[in-house]
Short mmCIF file of C-alpha atoms in Angstrom, two decimals:
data_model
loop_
_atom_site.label_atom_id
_atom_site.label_comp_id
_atom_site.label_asym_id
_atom_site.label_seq_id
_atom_site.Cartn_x
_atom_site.Cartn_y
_atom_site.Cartn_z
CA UNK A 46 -13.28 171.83 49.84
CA UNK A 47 -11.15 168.48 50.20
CA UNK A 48 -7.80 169.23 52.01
CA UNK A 49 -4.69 167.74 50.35
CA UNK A 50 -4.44 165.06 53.37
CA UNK A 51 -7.89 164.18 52.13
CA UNK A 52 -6.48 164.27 48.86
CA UNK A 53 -3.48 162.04 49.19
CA UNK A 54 -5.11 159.86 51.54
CA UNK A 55 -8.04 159.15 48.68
CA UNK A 56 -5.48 158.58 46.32
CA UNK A 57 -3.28 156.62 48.23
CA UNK A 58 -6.17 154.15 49.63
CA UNK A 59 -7.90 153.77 45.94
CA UNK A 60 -5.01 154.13 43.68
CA UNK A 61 -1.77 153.10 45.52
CA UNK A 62 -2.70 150.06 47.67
CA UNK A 63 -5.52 148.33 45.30
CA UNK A 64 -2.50 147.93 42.78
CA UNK A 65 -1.03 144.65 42.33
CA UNK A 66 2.31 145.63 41.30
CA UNK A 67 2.42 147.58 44.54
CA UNK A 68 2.27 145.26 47.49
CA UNK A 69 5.18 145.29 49.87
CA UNK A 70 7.03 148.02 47.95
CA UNK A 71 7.78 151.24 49.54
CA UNK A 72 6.52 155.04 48.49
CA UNK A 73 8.18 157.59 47.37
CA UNK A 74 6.53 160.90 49.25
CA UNK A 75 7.67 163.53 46.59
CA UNK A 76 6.60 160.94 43.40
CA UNK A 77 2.89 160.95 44.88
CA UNK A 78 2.96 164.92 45.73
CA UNK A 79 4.09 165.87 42.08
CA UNK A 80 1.15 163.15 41.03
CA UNK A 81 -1.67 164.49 42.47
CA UNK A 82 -0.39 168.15 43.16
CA UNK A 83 0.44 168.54 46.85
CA UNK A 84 3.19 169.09 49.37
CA UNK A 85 4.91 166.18 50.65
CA UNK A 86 3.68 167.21 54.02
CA UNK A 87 -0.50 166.35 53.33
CA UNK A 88 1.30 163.09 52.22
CA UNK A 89 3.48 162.15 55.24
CA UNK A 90 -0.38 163.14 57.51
CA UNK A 91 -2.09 160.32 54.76
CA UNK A 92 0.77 157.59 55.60
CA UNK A 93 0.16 158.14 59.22
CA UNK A 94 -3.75 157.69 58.87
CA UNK A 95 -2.91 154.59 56.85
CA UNK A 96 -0.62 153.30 59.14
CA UNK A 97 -3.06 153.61 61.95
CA UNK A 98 -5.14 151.19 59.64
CA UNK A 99 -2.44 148.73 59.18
CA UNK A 100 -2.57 149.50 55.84
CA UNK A 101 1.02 150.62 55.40
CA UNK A 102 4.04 150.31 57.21
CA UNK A 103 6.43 152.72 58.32
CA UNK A 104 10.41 151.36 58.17
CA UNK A 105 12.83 153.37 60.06
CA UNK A 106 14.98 155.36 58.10
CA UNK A 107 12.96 153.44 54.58
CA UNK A 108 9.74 155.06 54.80
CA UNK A 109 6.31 154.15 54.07
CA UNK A 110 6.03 150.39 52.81
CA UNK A 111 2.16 148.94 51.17
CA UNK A 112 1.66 146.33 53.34
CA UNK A 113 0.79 143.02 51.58
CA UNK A 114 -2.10 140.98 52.84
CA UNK A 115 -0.97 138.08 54.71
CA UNK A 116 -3.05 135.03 54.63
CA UNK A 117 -4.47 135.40 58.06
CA UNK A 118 -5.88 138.74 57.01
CA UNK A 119 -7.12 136.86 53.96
CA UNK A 120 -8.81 134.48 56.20
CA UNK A 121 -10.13 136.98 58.59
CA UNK A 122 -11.34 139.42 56.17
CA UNK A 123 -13.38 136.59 54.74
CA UNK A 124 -14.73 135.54 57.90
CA UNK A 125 -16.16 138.63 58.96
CA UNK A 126 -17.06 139.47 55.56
CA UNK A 127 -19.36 136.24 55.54
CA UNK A 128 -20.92 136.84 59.11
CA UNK A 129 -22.01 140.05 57.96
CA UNK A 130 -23.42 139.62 54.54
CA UNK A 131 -25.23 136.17 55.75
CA UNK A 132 -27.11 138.34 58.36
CA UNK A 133 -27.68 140.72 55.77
CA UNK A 134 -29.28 138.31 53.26
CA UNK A 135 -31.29 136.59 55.83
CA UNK A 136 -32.19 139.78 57.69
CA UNK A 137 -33.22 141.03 54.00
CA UNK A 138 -35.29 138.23 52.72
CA UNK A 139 -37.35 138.23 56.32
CA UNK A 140 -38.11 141.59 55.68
CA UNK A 141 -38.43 141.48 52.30
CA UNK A 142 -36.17 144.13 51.50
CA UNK A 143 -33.98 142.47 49.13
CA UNK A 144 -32.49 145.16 47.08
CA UNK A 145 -32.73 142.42 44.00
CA UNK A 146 -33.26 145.45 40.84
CA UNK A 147 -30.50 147.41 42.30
CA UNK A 148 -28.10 143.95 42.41
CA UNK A 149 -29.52 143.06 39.30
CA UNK A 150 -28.27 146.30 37.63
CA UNK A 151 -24.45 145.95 39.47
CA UNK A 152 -24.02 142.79 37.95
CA UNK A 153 -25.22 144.10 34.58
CA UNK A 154 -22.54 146.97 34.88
CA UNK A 155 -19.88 143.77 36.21
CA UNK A 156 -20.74 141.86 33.19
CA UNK A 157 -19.08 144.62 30.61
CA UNK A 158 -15.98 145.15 32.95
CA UNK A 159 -13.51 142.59 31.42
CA UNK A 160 -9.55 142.62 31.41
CA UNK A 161 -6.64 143.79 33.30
CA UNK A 162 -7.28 147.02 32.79
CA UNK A 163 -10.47 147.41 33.73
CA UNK A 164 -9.82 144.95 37.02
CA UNK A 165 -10.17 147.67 39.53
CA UNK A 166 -13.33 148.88 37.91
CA UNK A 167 -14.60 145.57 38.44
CA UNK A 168 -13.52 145.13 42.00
CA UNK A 169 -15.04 148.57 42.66
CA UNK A 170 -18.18 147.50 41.61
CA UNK A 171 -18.03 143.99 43.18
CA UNK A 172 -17.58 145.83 46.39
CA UNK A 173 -21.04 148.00 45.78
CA UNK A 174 -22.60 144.81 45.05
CA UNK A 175 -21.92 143.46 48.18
CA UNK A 176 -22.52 146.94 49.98
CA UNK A 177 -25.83 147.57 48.32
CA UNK A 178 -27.19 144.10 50.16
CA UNK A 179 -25.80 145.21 53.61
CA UNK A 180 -26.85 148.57 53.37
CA UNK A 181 -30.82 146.72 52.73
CA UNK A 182 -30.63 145.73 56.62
CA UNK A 183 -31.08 149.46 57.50
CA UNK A 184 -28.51 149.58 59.88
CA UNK A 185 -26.11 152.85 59.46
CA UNK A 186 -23.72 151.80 62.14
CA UNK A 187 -23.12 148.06 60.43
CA UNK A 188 -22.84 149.91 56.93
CA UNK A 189 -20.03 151.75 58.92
CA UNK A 190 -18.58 148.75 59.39
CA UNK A 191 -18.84 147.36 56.71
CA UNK A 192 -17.64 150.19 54.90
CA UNK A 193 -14.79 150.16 57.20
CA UNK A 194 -13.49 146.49 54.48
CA UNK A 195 -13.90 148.42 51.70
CA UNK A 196 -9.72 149.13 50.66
CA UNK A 197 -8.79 145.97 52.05
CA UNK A 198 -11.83 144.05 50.33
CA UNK A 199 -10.72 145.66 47.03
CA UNK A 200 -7.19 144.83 47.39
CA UNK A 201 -7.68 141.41 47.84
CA UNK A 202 -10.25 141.19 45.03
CA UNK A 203 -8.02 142.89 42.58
CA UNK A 204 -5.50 140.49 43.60
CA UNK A 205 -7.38 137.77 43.02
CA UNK A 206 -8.34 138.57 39.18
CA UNK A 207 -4.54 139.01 38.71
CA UNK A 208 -3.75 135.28 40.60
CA UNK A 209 -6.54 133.19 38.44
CA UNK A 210 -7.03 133.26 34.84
CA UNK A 211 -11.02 133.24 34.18
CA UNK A 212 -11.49 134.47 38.04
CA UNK A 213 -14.17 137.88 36.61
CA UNK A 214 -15.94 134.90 34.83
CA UNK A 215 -16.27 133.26 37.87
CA UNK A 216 -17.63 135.75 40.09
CA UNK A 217 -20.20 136.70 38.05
CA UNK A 218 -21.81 133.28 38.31
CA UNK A 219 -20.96 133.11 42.22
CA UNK A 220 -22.71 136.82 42.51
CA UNK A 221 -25.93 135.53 40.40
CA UNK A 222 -26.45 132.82 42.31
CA UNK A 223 -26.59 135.30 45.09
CA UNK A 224 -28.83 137.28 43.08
CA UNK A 225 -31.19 133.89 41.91
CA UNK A 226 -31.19 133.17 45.80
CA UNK A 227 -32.65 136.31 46.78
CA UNK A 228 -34.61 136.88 43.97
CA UNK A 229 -36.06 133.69 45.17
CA UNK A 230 -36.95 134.64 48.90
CA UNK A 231 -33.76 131.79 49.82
CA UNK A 232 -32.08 132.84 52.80
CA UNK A 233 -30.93 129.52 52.52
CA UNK A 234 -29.50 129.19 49.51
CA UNK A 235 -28.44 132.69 49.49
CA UNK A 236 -26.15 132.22 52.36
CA UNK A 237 -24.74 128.54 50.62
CA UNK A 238 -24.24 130.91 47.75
CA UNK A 239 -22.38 133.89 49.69
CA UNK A 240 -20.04 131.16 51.18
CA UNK A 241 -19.42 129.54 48.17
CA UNK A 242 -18.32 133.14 46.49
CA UNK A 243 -15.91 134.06 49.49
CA UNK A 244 -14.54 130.73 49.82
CA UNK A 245 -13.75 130.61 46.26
CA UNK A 246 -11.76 133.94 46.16
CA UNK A 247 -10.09 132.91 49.49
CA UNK A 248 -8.84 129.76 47.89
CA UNK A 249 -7.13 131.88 45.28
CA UNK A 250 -5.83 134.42 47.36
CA UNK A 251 -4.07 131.24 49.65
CA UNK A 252 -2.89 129.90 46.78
CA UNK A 253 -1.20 133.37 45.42
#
């Protein structure tokens, strides 16, 4: 049975900080317990968990406050997002693991996602995308790790759809040219491809 600081903290990490409208303002504790049916205390224990993750701040005396992505974070989250799904794609074409149906089939599901309101479905999806090629390598502990992106990955996708009009058009070409490059036994191409993707959506998320 999920406790209500599992709860909260669910809701607070998938809900709360992937929306737009919500960076850099502060919670109210008793507006999310009436929400989702808790105490306030189950949310104070999901702040703290969040905070430990950077992902929120606590203000003296204020309260819990989303923290917004700053453009290092950007940067870095980009960085380490490329290292890892590079290795991926070239660890996956050597072994000829590439999950290319399963991709294939994401995409498909991206492709009738359009909209604001149907952004976070989209990011949610783009983030299984990319997933579903680490987790091809085989290795639990990297999935962990990669895993370990996810709220901060969707954030900053979500933002990005908001920043650029046409931006879910765009990453469905960037992600099959990922897919073609795979499909194709590219490691490559499919790592040209992967860079190309991230550095487009970090040149949106710079530019705000």
């Amino acid at each position: 049975m999920t406790s209500g600081r599992e709860k909260a903290y669910a809701y607070l990490k998938d809900s709360v900080l992937t929306d737009p409208a919500m960076q850099g303002a502060f919670l109210s504790e008793q507006e999310i317990a009436d929400r989702i049916g808790v105490s306030r205390t189950p949310i104070r224990e999901a702040l703290l968990l969040l905070a430990a993750e950077d992902l929120v701040e606590l203000v003296p005396k204020r309260g819990a406050r989303v923290a917004p992505l700053s453009g290092r974070e950007i940067t870095e989250l980009m960085e380490l997002r490329g290292i890892v799904e590079r290795y991926a794609a070239q660890q996956a074409i050597g072994a000829s693991t590439a999950p290319v149906r399963e991709l294939a089939e994401l995409l498909d599901r991206q492709r009738v996602l359009s909209g604001p309101s149907q952004a976070k479905e989209f990011i949610a999806v783009d983030h299984l995308f990319h997933a579903t090629l680490v987790s091809a390598v085989g290795n639990a502990l990297l999935d962990r790790h990669y895993d370990g992106l996810r709220s901060r990955q969707v954030r900053a996708g979500v933002v990005a759809l908001f920043n650029q009009r046409g931006r879910q058009e765009a990453v469905l070409d960037e992600h099959q040219a990922i897919l073609d490059a795979l499909a194709a036994g590219d490691a490559e191409a499919a790592c040209a491809a992967i860079d190309n993707h991230l550095g487009s959506t970090l040149k949106v998320l710079l530019a705000g």
